[in-house]
PDB file of C-alpha atoms in Angstrom:
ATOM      1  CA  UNK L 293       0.000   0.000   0.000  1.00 43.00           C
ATOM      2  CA  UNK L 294       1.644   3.370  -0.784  1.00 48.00           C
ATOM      3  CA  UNK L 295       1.673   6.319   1.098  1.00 47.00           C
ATOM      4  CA  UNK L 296       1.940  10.089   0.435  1.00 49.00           C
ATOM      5  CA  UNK L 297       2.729  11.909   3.319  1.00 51.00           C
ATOM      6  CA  UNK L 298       3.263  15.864   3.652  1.00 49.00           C
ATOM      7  CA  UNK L 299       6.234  17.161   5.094  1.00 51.00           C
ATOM      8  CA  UNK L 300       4.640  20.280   7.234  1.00 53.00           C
ATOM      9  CA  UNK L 301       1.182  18.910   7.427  1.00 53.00           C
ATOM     10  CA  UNK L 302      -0.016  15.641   9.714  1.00 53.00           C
ATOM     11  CA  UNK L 303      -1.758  14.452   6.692  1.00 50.00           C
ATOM     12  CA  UNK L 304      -1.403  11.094   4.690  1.00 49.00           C
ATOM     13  CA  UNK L 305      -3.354   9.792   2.206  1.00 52.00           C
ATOM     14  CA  UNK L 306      -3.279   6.006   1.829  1.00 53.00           C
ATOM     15  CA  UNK L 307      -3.036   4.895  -2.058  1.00 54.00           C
ATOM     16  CA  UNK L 308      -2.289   1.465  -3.737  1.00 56.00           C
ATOM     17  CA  UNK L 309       0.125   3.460  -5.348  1.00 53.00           C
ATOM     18  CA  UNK L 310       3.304   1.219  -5.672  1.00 53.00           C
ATOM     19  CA  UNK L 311       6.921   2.263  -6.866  1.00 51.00           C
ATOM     20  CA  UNK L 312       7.791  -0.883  -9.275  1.00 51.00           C
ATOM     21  CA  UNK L 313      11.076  -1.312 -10.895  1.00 50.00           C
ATOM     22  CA  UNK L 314      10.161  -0.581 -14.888  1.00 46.00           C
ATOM     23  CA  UNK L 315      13.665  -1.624 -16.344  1.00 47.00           C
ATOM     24  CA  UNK L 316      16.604  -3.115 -14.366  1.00 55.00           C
ATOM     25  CA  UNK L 317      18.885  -4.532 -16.705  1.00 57.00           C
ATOM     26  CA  UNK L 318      20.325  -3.305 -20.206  1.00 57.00           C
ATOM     27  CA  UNK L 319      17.840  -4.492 -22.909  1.00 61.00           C
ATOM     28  CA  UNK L 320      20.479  -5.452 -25.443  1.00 67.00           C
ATOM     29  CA  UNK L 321      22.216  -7.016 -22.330  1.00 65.00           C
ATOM     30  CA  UNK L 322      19.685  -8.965 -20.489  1.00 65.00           C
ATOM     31  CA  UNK L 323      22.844 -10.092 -17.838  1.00 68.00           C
ATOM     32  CA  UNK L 324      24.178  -6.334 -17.460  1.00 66.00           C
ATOM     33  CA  UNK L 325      22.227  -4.585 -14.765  1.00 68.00           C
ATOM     34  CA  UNK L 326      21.326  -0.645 -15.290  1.00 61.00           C
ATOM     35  CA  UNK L 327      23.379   1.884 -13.061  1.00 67.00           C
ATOM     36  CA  UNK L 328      19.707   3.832 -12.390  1.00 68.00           C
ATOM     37  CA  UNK L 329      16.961   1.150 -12.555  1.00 61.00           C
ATOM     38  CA  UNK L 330      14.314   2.908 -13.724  1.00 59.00           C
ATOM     39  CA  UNK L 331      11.003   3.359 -11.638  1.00 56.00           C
ATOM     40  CA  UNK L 332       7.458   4.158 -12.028  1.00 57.00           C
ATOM     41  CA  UNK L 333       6.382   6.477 -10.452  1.00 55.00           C
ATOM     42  CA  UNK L 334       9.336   8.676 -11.367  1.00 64.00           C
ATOM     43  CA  UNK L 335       8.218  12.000 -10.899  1.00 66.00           C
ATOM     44  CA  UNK L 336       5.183  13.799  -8.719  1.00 67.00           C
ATOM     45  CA  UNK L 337       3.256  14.145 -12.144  1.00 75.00           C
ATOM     46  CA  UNK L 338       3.387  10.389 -12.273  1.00 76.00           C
ATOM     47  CA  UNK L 339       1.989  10.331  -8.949  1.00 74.00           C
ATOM     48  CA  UNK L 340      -0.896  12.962  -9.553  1.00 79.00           C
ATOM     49  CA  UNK L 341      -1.735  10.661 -12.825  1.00 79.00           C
ATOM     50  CA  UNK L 342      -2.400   7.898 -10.884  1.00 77.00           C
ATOM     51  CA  UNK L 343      -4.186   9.584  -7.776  1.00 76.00           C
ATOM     52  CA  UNK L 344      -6.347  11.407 -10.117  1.00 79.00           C
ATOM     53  CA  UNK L 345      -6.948   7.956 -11.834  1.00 79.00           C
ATOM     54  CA  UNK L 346      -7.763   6.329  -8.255  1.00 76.00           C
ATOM     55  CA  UNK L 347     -10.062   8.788  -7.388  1.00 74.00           C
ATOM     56  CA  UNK L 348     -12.016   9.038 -10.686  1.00 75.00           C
ATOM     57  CA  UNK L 349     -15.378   8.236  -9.043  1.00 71.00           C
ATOM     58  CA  UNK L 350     -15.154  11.739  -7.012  1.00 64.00           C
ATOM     59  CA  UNK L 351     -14.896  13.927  -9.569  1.00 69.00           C
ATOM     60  CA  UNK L 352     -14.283  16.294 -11.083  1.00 84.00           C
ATOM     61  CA  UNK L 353     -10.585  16.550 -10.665  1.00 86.00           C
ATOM     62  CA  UNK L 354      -8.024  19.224 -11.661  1.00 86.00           C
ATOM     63  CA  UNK L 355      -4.011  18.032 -11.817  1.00 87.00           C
ATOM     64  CA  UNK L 356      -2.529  21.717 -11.813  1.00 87.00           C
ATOM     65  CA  UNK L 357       0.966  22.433 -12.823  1.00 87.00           C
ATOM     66  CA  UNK L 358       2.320  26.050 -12.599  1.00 85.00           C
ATOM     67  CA  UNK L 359       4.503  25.208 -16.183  1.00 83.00           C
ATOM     68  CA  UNK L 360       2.747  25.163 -19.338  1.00 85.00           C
ATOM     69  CA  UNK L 361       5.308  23.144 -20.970  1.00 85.00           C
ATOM     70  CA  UNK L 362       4.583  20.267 -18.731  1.00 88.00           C
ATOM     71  CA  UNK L 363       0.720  20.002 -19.741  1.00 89.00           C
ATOM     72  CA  UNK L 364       1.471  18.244 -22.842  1.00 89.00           C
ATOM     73  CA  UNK L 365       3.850  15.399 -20.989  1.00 90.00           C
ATOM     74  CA  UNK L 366       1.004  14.877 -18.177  1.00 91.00           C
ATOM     75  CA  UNK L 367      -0.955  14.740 -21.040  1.00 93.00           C
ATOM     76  CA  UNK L 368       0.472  12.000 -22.674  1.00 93.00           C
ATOM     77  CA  UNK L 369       1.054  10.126 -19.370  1.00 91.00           C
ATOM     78  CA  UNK L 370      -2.646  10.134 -18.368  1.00 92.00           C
ATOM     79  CA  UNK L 371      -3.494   8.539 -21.809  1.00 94.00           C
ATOM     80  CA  UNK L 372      -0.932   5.963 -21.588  1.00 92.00           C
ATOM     81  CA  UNK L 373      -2.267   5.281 -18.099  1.00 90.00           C
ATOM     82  CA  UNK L 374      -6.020   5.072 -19.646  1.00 91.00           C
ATOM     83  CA  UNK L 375      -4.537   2.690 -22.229  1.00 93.00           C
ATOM     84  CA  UNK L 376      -2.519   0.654 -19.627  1.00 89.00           C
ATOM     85  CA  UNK L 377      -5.981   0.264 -17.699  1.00 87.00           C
ATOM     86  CA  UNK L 378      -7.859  -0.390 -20.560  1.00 91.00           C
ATOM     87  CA  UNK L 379      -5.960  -3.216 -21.513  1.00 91.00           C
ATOM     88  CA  UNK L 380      -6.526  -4.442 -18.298  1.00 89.00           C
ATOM     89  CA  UNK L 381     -10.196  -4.070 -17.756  1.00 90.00           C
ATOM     90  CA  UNK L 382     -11.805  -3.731 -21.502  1.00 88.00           C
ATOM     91  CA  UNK L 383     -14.500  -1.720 -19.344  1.00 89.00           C
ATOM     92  CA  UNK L 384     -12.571   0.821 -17.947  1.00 88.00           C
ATOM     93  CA  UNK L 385     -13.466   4.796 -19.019  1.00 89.00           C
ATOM     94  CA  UNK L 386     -13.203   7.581 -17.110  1.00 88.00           C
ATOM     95  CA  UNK L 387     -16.709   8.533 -18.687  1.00 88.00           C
ATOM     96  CA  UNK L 388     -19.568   5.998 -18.655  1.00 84.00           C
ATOM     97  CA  UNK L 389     -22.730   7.866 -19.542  1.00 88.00           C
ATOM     98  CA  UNK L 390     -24.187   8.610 -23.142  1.00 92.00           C
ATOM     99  CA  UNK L 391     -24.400  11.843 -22.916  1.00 94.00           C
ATOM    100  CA  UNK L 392     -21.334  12.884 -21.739  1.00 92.00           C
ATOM    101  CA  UNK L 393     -19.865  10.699 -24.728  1.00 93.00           C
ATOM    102  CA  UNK L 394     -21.643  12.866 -27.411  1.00 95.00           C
ATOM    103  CA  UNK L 395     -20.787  15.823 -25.633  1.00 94.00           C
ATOM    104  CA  UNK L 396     -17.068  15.212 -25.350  1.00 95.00           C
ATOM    105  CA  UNK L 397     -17.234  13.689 -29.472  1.00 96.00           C
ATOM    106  CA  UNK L 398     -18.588  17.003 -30.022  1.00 96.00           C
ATOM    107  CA  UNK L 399     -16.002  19.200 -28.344  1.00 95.00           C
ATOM    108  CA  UNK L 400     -13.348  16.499 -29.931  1.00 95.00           C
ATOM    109  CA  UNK L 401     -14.597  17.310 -33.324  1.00 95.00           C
ATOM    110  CA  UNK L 402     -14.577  21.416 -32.895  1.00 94.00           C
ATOM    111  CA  UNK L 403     -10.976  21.284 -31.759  1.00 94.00           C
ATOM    112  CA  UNK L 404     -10.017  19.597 -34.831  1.00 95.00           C
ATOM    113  CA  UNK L 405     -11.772  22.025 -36.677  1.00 93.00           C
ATOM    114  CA  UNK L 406      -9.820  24.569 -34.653  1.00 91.00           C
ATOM    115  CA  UNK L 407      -6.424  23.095 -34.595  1.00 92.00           C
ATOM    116  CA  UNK L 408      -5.787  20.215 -37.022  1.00 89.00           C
ATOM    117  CA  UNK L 409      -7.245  16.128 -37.145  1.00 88.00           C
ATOM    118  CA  UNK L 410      -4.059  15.334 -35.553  1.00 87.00           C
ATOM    119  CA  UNK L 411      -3.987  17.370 -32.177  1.00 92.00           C
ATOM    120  CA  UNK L 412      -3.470  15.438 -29.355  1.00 94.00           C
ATOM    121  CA  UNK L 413      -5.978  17.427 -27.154  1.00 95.00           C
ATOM    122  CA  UNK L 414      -9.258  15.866 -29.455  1.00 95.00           C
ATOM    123  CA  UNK L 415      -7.932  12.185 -28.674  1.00 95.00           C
ATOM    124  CA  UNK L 416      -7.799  13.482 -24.927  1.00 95.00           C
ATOM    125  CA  UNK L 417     -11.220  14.751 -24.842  1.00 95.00           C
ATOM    126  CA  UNK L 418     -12.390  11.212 -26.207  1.00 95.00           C
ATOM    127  CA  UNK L 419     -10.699   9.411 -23.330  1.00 93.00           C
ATOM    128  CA  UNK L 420     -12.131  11.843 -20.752  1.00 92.00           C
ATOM    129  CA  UNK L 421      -9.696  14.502 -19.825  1.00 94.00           C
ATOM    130  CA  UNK L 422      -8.563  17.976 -21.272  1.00 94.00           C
ATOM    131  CA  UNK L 423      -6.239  20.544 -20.488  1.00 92.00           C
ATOM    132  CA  UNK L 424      -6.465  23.784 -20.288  1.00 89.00           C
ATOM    133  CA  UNK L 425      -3.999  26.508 -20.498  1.00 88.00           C
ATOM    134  CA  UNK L 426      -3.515  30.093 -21.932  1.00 84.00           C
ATOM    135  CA  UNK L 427      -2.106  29.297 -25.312  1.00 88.00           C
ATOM    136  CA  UNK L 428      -5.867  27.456 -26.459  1.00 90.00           C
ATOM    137  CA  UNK L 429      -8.537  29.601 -28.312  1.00 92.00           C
ATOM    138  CA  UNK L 430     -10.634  31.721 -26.227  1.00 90.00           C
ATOM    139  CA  UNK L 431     -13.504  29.784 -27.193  1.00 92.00           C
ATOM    140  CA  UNK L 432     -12.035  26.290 -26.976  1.00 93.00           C
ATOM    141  CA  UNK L 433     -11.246  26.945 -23.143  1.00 90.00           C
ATOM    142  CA  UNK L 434     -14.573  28.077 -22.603  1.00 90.00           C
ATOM    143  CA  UNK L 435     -15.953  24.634 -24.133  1.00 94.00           C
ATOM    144  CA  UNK L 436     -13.642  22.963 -21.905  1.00 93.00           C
ATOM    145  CA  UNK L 437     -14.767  24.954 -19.032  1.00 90.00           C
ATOM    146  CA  UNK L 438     -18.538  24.479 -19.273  1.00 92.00           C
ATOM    147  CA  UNK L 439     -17.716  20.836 -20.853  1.00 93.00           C
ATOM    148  CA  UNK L 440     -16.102  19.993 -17.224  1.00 90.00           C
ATOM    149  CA  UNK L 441     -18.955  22.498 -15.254  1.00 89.00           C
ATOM    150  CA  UNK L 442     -21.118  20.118 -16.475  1.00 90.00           C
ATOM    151  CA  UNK L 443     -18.989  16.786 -15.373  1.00 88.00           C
ATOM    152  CA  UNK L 444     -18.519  15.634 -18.873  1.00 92.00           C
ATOM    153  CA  UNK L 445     -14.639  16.062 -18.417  1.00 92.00           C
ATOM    154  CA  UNK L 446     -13.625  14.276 -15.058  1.00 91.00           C
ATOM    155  CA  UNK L 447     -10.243  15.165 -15.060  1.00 91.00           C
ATOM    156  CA  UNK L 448      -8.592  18.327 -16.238  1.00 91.00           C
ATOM    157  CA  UNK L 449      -4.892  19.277 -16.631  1.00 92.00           C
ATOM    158  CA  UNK L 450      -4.774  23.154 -16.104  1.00 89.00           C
ATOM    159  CA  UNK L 451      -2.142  25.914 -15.814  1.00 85.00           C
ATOM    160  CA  UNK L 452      -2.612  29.273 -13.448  1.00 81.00           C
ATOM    161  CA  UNK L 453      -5.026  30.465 -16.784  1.00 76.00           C
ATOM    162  CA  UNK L 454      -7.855  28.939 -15.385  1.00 71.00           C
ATOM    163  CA  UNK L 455      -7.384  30.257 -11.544  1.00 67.00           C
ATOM    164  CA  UNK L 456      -7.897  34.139 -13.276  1.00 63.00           C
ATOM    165  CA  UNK L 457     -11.441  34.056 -12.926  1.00 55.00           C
ATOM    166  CA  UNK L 458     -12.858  31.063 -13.177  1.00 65.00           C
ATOM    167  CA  UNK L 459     -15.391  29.187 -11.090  1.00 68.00           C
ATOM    168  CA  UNK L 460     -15.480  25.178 -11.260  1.00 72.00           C
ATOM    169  CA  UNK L 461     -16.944  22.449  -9.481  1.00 69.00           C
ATOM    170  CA  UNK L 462     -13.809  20.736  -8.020  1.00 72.00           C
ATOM    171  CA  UNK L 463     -13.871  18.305  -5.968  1.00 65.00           C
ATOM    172  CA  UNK L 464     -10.021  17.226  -5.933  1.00 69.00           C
ATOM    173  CA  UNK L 465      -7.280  19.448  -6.683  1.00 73.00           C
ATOM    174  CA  UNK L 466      -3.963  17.720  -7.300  1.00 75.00           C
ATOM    175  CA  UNK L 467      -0.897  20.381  -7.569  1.00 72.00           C
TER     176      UNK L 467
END
């Protein structure tokens, strides 16, 4: 069972978060063991990925991160987490009612429109999550605002853009 514990706070919050060993030994030398094995979780995004992912059922949940460049890896690391679960449980979605499903195909196809088939934020919105940052369209982060005011988005990657004047249901913040 893993732990999180804050250093000036007498809080912990019990996970089944567990550090496993990814890659211990040299792949083109299966004998020759790696100076660094390398972990997952390796960094506190990794971490927020998979308490956000734990506590899907009490949405909605925002993973904040003060860097704009890092949206785009948490991104990617949330999907591959969806995919890793999926492939484990062919019935696992972070969004399970119909309506919510057109509503996010909808919003998927607009930011297309807006910024090319291949953008990786449309694929996000399919799986169930967005981000939201200053760089988007005016209008697209309003969609993505009332799309997760609405709980159609469960989990939301966001920058310090959406603290200037925004008002969302949250009810876990991971930063």
């Amino acid at each position: 069972e893993g732990k999180i514990r804050y250093r000036d706070e007498r809080l912990e919050i019990k996970t089944g978060l567990h550090r496993v060993a990814l890659q211990e030994f040299h792949k083109t030398r299966p004998n020759v063991r790696l100076k660094t094995p390398k972990y997952y979780p390796r960094t506190g995004y990794d971490i927020a990925i998979e308490l956000a992912l734990d506590f899907i059922k009490s949405s909605p949940t925002i993973i904040f991160t003060a860097v704009r460049n890092h949206v785009d890896s948490i991104g990617e690391g949330l999907l591959n987490q969806i995919k890793k679960r999926q492939s484990q449980d062919a019935n696992f979605s972070l969004v399970s009612d119909n309506k919510s499903k057109k509503a996010l195909e909808k919003l998927a196809r607009i930011v297309e429109q807006r910024l090319g088939d291949n953008f990786p934020l449309a694929q996000y919105i399919r799986e169930g999550f967005a981000y939201h940052h200053g760089d988007l369209p005016d209008d697209l982060r309003t969609a993505i605002e009332e799309s997760f005011r609405h709980e159609h988005i469960p989990i939301l990657i966001a920058t310090p853009t959406l603290a200037q004047g925004v008002n969302l249901p949250v009810h876990l913040m991971i930063v």
